[in-house]
Coordinates of C-alpha atoms in Angstrom, one line a residue:
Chain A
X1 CA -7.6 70.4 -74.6
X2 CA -7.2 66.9 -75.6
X3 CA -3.4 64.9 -75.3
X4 CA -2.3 61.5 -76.6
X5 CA -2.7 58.7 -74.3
X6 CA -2.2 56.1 -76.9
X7 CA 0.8 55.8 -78.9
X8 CA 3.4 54.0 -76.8
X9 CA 2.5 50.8 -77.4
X10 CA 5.3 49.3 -79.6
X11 CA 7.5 51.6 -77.4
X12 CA 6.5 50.0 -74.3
X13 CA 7.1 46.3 -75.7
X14 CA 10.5 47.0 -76.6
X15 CA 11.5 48.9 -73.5
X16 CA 10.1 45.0 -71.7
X17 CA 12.2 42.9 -74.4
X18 CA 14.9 45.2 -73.8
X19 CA 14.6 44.7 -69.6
X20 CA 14.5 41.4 -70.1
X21 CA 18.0 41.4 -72.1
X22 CA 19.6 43.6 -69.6
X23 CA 17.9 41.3 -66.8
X24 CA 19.6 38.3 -67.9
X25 CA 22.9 40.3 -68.6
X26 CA 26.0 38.7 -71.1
X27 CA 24.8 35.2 -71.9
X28 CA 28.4 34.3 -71.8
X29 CA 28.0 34.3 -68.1
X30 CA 25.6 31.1 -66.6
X31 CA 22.3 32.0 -65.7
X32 CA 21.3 32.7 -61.7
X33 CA 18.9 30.3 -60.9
X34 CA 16.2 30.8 -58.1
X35 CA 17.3 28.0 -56.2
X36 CA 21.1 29.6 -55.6
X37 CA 19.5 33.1 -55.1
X38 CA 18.1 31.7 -51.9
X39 CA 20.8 29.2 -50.9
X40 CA 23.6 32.1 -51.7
X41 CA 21.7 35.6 -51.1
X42 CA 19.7 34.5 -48.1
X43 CA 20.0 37.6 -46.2
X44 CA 18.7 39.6 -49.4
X45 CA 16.0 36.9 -49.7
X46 CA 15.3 37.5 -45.8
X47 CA 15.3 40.8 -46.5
X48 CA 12.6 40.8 -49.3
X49 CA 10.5 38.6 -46.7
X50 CA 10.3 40.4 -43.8
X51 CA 9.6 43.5 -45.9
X52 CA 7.3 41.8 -48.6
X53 CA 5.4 40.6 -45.3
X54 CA 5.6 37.1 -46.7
X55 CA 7.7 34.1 -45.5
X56 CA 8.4 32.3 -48.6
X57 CA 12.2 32.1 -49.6
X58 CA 11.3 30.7 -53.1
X59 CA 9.7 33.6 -53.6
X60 CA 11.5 35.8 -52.7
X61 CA 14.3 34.5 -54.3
X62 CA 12.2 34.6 -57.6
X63 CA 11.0 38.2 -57.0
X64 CA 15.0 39.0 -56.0
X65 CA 15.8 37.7 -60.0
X66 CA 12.8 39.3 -61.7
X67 CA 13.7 42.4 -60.3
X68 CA 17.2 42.1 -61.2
X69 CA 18.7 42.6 -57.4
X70 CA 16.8 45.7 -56.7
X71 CA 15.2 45.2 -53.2
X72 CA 12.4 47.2 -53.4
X73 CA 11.0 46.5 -56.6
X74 CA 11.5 42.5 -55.7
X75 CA 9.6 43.2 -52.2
X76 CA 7.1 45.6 -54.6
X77 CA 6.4 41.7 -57.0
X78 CA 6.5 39.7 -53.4
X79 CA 3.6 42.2 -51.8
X80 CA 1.4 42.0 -55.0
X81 CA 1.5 38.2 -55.0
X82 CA 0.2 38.2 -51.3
X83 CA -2.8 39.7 -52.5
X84 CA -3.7 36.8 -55.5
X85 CA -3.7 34.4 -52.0
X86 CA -6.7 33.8 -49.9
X87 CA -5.9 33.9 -46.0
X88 CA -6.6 30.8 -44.5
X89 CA -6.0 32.0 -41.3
X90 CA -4.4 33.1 -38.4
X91 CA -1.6 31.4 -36.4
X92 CA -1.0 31.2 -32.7
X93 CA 1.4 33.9 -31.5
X94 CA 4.6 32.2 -32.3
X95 CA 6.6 31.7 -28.4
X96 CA 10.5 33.2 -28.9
X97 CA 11.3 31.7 -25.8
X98 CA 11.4 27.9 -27.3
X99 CA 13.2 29.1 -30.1
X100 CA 15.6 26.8 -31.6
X101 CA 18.7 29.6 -31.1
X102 CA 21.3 29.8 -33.9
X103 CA 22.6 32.9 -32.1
X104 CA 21.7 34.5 -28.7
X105 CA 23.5 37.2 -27.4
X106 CA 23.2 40.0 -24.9
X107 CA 25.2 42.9 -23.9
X108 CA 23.4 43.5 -20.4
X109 CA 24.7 40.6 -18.9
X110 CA 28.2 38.9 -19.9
X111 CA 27.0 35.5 -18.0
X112 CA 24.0 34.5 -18.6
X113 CA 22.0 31.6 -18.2
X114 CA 22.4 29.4 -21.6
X115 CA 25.6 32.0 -22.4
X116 CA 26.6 33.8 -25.2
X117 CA 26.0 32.0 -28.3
X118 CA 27.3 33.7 -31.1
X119 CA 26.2 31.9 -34.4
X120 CA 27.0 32.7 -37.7
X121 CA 27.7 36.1 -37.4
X122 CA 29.6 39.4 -39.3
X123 CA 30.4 40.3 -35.9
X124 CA 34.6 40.4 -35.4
X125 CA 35.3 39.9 -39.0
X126 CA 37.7 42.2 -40.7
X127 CA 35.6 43.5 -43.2
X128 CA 38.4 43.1 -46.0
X129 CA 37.1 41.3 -49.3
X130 CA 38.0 38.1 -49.2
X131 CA 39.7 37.3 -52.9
X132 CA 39.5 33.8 -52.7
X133 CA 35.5 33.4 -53.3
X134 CA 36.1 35.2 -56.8
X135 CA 37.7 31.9 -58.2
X136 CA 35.5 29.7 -59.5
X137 CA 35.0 26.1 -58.7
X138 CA 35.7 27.0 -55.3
X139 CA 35.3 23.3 -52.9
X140 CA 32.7 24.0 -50.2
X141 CA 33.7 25.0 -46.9
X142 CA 34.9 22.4 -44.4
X143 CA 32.0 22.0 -42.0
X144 CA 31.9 24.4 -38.8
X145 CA 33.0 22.3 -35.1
X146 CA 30.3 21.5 -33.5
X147 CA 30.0 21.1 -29.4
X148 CA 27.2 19.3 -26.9
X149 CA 24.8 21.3 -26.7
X150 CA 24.0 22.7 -23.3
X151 CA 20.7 21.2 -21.7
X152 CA 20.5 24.9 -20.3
X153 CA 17.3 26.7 -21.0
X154 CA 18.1 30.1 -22.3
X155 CA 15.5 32.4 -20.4
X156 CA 14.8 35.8 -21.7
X157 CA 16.9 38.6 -20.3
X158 CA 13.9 40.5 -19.7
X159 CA 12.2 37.1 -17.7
X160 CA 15.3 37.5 -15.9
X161 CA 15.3 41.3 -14.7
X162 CA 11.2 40.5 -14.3
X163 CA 11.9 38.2 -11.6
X164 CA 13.2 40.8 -9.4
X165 CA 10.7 43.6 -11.0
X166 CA 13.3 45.4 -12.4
X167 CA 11.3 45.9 -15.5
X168 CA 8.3 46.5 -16.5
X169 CA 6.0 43.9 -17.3
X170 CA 4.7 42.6 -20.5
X171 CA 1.5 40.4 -19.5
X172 CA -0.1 38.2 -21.9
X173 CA -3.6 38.8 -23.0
X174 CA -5.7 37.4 -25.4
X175 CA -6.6 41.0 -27.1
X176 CA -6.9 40.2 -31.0
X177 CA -4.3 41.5 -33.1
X178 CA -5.1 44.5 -35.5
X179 CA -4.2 43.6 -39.0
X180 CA -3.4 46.9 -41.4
X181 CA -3.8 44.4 -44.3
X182 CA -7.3 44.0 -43.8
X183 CA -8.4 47.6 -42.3
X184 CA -6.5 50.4 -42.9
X185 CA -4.1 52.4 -40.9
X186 CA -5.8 54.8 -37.7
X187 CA -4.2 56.9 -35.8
X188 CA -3.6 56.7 -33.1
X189 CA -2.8 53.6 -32.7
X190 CA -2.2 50.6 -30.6
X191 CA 1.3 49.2 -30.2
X192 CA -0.2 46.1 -31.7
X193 CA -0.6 48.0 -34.9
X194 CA 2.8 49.2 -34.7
X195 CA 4.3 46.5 -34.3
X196 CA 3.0 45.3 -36.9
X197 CA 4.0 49.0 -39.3
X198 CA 7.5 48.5 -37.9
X199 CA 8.2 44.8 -38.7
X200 CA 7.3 45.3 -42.8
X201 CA 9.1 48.8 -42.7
X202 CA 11.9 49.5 -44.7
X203 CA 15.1 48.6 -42.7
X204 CA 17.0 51.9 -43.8
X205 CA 13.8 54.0 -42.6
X206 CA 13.7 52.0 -39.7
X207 CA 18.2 52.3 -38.8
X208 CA 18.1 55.9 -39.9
X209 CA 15.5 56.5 -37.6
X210 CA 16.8 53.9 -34.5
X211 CA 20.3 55.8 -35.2
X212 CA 18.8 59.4 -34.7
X213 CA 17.3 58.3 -31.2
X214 CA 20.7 57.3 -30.7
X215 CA 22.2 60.8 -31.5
X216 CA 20.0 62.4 -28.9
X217 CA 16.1 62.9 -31.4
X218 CA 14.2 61.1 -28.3
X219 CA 16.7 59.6 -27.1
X220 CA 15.6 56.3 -24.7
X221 CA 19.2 55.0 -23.5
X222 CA 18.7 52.1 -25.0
X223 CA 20.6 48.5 -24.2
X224 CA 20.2 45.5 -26.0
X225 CA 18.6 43.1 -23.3
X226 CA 19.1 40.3 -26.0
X227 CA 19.0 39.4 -29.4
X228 CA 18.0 36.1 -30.4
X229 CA 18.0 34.4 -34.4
X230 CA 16.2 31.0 -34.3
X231 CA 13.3 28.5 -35.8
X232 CA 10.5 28.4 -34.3
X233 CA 7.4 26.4 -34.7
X234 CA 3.9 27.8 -36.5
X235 CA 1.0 26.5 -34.7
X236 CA -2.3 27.5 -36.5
X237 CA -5.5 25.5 -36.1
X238 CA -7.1 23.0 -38.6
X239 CA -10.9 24.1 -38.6
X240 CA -11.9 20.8 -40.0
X241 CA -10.6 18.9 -36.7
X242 CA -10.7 21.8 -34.2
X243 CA -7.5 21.6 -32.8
X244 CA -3.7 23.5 -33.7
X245 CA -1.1 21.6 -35.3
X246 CA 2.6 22.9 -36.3
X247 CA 2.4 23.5 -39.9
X248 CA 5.7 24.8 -40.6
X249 CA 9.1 26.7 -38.8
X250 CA 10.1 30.1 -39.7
X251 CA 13.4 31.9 -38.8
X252 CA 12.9 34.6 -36.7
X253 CA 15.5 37.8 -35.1
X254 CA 14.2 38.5 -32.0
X255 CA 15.6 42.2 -29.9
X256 CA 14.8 43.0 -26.8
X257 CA 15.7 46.7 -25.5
X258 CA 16.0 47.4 -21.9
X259 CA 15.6 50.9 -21.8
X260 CA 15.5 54.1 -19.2
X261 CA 13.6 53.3 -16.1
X262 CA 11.1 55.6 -14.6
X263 CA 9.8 55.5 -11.3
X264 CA 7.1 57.8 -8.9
X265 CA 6.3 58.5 -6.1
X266 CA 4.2 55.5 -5.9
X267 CA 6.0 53.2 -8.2
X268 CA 9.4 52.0 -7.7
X269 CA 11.8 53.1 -10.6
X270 CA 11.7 50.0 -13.7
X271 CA 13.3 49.4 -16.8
X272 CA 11.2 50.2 -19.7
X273 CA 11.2 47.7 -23.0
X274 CA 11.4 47.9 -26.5
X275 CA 10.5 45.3 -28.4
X276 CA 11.6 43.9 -32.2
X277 CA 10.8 40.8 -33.9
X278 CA 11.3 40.7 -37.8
X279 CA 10.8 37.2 -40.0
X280 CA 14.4 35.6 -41.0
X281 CA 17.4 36.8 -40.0
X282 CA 18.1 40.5 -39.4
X283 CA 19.8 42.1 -36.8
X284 CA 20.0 45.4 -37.6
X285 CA 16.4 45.6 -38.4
X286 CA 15.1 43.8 -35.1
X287 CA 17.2 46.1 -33.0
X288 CA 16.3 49.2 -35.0
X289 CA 12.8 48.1 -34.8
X290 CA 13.2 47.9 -30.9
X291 CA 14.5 51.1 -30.7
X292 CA 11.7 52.9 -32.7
X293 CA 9.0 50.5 -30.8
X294 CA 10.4 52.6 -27.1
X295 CA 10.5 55.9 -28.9
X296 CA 7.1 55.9 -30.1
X297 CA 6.0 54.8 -26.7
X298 CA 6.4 58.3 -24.9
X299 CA 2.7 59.0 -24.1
X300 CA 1.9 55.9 -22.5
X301 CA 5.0 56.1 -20.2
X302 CA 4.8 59.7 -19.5
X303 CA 7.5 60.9 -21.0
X304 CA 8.3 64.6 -22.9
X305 CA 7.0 64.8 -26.7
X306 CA 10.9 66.4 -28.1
X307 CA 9.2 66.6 -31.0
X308 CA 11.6 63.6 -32.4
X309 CA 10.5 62.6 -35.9
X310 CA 11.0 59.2 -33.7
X311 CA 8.7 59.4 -31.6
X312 CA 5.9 60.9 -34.1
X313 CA 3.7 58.1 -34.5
X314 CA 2.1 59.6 -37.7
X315 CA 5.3 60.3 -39.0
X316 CA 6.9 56.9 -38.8
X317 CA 4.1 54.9 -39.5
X318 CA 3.3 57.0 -42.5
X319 CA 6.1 56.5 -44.3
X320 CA 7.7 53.7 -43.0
X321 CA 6.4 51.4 -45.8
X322 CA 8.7 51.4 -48.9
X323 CA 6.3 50.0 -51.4
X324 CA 3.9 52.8 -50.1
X325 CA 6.8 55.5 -50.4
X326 CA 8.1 54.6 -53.8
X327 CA 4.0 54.3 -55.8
X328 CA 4.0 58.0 -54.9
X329 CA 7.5 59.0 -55.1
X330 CA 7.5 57.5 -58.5
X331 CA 4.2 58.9 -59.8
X332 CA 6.0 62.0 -60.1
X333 CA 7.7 60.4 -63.2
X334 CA 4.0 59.1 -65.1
X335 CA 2.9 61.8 -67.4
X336 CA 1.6 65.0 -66.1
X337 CA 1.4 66.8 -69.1
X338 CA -2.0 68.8 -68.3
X339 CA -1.3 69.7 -64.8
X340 CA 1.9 70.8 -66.1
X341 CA 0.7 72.9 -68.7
X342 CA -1.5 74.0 -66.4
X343 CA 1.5 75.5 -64.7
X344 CA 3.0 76.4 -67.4
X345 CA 0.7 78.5 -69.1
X346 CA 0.5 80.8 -65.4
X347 CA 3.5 81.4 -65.4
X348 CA 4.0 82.8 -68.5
X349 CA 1.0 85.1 -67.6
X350 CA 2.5 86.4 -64.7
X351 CA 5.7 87.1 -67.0
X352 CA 3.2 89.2 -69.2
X353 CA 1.7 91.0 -66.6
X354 CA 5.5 91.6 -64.9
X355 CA 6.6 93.2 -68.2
X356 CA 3.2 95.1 -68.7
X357 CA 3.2 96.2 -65.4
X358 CA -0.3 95.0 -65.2
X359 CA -2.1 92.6 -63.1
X360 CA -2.5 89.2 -63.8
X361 CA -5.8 87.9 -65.0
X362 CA -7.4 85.0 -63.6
Chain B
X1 CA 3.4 21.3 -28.6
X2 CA 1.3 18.7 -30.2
X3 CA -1.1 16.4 -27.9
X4 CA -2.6 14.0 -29.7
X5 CA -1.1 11.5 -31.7
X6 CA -2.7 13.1 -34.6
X7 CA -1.6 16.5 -34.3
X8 CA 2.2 14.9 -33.9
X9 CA 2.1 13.0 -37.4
X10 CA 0.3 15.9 -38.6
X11 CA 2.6 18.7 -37.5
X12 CA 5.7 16.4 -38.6
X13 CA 4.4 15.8 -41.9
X14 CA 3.8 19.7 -42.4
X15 CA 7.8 20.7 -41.6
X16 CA 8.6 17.9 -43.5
X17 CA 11.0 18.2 -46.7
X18 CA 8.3 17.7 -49.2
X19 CA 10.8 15.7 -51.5
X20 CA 11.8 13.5 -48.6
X21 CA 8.2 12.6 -47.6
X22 CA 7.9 11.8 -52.0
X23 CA 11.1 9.6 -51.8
X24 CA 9.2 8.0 -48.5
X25 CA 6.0 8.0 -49.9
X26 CA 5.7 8.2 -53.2
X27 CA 2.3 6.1 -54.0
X28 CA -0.9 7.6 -53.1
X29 CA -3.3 5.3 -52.8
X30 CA -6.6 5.2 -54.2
X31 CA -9.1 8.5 -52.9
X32 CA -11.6 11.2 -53.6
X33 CA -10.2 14.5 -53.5
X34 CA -12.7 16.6 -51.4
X35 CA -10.7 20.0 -51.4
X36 CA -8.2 19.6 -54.3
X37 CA -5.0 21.3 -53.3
X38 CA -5.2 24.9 -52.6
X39 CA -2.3 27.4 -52.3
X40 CA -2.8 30.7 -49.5
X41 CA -1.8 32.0 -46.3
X42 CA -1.5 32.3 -43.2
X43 CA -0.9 35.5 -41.1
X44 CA 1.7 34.6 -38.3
X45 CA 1.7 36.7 -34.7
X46 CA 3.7 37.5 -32.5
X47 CA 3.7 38.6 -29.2
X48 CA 4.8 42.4 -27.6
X49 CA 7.5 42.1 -25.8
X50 CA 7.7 37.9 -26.5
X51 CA 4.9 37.4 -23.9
X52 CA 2.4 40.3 -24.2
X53 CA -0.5 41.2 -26.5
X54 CA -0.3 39.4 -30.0
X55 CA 0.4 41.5 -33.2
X56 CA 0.5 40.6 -36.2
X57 CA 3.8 39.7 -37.6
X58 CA 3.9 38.8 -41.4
X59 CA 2.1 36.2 -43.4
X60 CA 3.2 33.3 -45.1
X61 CA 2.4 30.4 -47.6
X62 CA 0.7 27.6 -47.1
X63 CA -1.0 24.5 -48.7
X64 CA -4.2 22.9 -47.9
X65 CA -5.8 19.7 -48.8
X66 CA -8.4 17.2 -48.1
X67 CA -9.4 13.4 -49.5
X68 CA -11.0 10.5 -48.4
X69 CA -10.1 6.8 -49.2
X70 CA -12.3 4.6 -50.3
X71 CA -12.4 2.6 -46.8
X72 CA -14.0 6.1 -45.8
X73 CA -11.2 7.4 -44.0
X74 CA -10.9 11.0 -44.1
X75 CA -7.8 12.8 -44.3
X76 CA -6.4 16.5 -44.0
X77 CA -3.5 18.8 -44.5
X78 CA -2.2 22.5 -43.8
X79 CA 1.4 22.6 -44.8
X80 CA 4.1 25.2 -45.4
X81 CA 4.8 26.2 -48.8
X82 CA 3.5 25.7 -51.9
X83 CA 3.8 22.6 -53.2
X84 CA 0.3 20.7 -53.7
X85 CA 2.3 17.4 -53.8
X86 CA 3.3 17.4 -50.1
X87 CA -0.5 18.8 -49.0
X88 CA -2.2 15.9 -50.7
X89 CA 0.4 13.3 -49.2
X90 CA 0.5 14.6 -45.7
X91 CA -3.5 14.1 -46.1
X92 CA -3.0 10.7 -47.6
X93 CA -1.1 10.2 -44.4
X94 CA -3.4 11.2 -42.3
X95 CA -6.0 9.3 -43.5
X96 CA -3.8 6.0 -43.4
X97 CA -2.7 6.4 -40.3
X98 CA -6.3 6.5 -39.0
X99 CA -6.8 2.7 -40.3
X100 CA -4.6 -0.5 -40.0
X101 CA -1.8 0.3 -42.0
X102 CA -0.8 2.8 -39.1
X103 CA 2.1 0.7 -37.2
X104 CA 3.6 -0.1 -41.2
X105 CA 3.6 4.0 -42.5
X106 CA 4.6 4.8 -38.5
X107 CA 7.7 2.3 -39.0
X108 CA 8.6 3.2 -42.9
X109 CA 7.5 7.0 -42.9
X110 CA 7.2 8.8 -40.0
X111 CA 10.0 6.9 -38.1
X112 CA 12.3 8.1 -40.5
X113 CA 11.3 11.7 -40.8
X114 CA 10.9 12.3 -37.1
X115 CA 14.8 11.0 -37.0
X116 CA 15.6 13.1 -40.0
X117 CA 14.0 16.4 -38.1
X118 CA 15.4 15.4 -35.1
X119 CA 19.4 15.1 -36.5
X120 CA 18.6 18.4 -38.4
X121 CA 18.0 20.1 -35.3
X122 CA 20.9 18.5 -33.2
X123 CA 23.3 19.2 -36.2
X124 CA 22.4 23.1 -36.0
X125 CA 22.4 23.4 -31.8
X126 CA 25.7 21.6 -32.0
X127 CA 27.3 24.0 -34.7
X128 CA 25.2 26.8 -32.6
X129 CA 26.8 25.3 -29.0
X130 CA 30.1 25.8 -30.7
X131 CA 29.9 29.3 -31.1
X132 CA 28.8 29.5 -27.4
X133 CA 31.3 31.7 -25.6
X134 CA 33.6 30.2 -22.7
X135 CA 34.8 33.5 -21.0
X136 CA 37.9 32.9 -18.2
X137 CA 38.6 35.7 -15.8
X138 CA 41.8 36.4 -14.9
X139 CA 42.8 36.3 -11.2
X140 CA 43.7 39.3 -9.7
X141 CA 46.7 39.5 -7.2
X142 CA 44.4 40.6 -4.5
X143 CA 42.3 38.0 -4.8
X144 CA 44.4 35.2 -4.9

């Protein structure tokens, strides 16, 4: 049987024009620019980096206007660019602990060295919309105080509970990092590779799942050891001189979890970790990501498989990627006019052979 | 943290506004491009934990650039971002400030940026010490 494929054309073009009208919305009202996407939606923008696996807030504040405010679909045009650039590189692993903190805060430990630091947070606001930034013309806001800064260092918490051994340790190594860019996805894998699943995942895959280990799915007792949102430097190397230089800062959250201890026989009992670090600034995603990171970690501290979507490492890192999720959700919707009548035509042979009281030919 | 002198004016001149370093700089003087401007990327890592194994974190944008003057001096750049103008200054730079006009572009250019950077980053940790919580305790009666 043959079917159209050509015809829709002129249909397709106007559907485009039409998106573009819609995209641009009642020229009465001024346009958006880029430049006051990024400035004004940064946590969208930060949003569409982390996710888009690309730190560029230009963008991402581009692919946040082409795509008309839909997340996904902008992080779908930020993903797609990535692959036009040739990698020049790799940097060094970025170090959280000289991060220049706009917020640091943890809720194991009330005084801490370096203390609470707070930032610019939702945290203890009423959550009541707030009238006055609907007028127009509105004068900027006078500038925030500002204090001396402390001199302090601020030391992780989990350096901290390390010092006694309280926790486990995390030692550096040199191993190379896996990249699912460049090789595809294996199971099982390292918690390199997760890692690296887990930090371009969709945040609402990523809290649905952090919330369900929460409600007792593999649950870990989690506490947040810290969370820190800061710049920190990029160091990568120039080949041509063969040494690293800082070629830029990025804005980083940082969680640490300090999680259920085990212990043995042998071993005193230790704090396990949980670890989440997600480009620009995004709490609920760094902790969520922490919390997944400890779930999926069962097997390697010898803990019960519940069989908590959580802690099923081919589950989460399946279909934690939204870009991945929606290209086959959405192919549903492309034609599938043969496989249909394919279906079709079955079914009404079964009906036949119901009413005949015959079997069904194949 | 840089070393050398060379990987400081190099590593300022990449986190650079590129519109400041223009304002700063904005003559190039006369070269040979040997790697014309080229946008890609970089992948960034992280480490587990904040001091374990490295994974890979996310990627992001970068500009590259080399050219030589016509003393012979030879100059490079790897800078955030995308803008070509700032890769092929910062490797102007470079190159200058491997001849005798160092101490002049030290003094008008890199001076003033290295200030700039440095009262960006005191005018965020002293916003950011503000927000620094000062808990009291309150003295209980049998402790007093």
């Amino acid at each position: 049987m043959y079917v159209a494929v050509k015809g829709g054309e002129r249909a397709i073009d106007a559907a485009h024009a039409w998106l573009a009208e819609e995209r641009r919305g009642d020229p009465a009202v001024p346009d958006l620019s880029p430049a006051q996407i990024r400035e004004q939606m940064s946590l969208a923008v930060n949003r569409v980096m982390a996710e888009g696996s690309l730190y560029d807030p230009d963008l991402a504040a581009l692919a946040l206007k082409q795509a008309r405010g839909d997340l996904v679909e902008a992080v779908f045009l930020l993903r797609a660019y990535r692959t036009t650039l040739p990698r020049f590189g790799t940097s060094r692993p970025v170090d959280t602990a000289q991060m220049a903190v706009t917020r640091r805060i943890s809720a194991t430990f009330k005084d801490l060295p370096g203390g609470q630091i707070l930032g610019p947070t939702f945290d203890y606001t009423h959550r009541l919309l707030d009238f006055a930034l609907a007028a127009e013309g509105l004068a900027p806001p006078p500038p925030a105080p500002v204090a001396e800064p402390s001199s302090d260092p601020l030391p992780h918490v989990t350096a901290l509970l390390g010092l006694d051994g309280l926790i486990e340790e995390e030692p550096a190594s040199d191993t190379p990092a896996p990249d699912l860019t460049r090789s595809p996805l294996q199971l099982p894998a390292s918690r390199a590779l997760r890692l690296q699943a887990l930090a371009r995942a969709d945040e609402g895959f990523l809290l649905s799942l952090a919330y369900s280990t929460q409600r007792g799915y593999g649950r870990t007792h989690a506490f947040v050891g810290e969370l820190r949102i800061g710049t920190v430097a990029v160091e990568a190397d120039l080949p041509e001189l063969g040494f690293a230089i800082e070629i830029g800062e990025i804005e980083l959250t940082e969680c640490e979890s300090v999680n259920q201890f085990k212990g043995s026989k042998t071993e005193p009992a230790q704090f396990t970790r949980g670890y989440g670090l997600v480009p620009g600034q995004s709490e609920r995603k760094a902790i969520s990501m922490s919390l997944v990171d400890r779930a999926l970690r069962w097997q390697e501290l010898g803990e019960d498989f519940t069989g908590a979507p959580a802690q099923d490492e081919e589950f989460v890192l399946s279909h934690c990627d939204n870009v991945q999720a929606t290209g086959f959700l959405e192919h549903i919707k492309l034609p599938h006019y043969v496989d249909f009548q394919a279906e079709l035509e079955l079914i009404r042979r079964l009906r036949a052979a119901a009413g005949s009281g015959a079997e069904p030919q194949e | 943290m840089p070393a050398t002198a060379r990987q400081s004016w190099l590593s300022l001149l990449a986190k650079s506004p590129p519109a400041r370093l223009a304002a700063l700089f904005p003559e190039l003087p006369p070269h040979l491009v040997l790697r014309a401007p080229e946008i890609g990327s970089v992948m960034v890592q992280g480490r587990t934990g904040g001091t374990g194994a490295p994974f890979s974190l996310g990627e992001m944008t970068v500009t590259r650039a080399s050219l030589q003057l016509d003393c012979g001096s030879v100059g490079h750049a790897l800078v955030q971002g995308r803008d070509r103008d700032h890769a092929l200054r910062t490797a102007a730079l470079d190159a200058l400030m491997q001849t005798a006009a160092a101490p002049t572009l030290e003094a008008e250019v890199l001076t003033p940026l290295r200030a700039e950077a440095e009262a960006r980053q005191a005018a965020r940790a002293a916003k950011a010490a503000a927000t620094r919580v000062e808990f009291f305790t309150l003295m209980r009666g049998e402790d007093a």
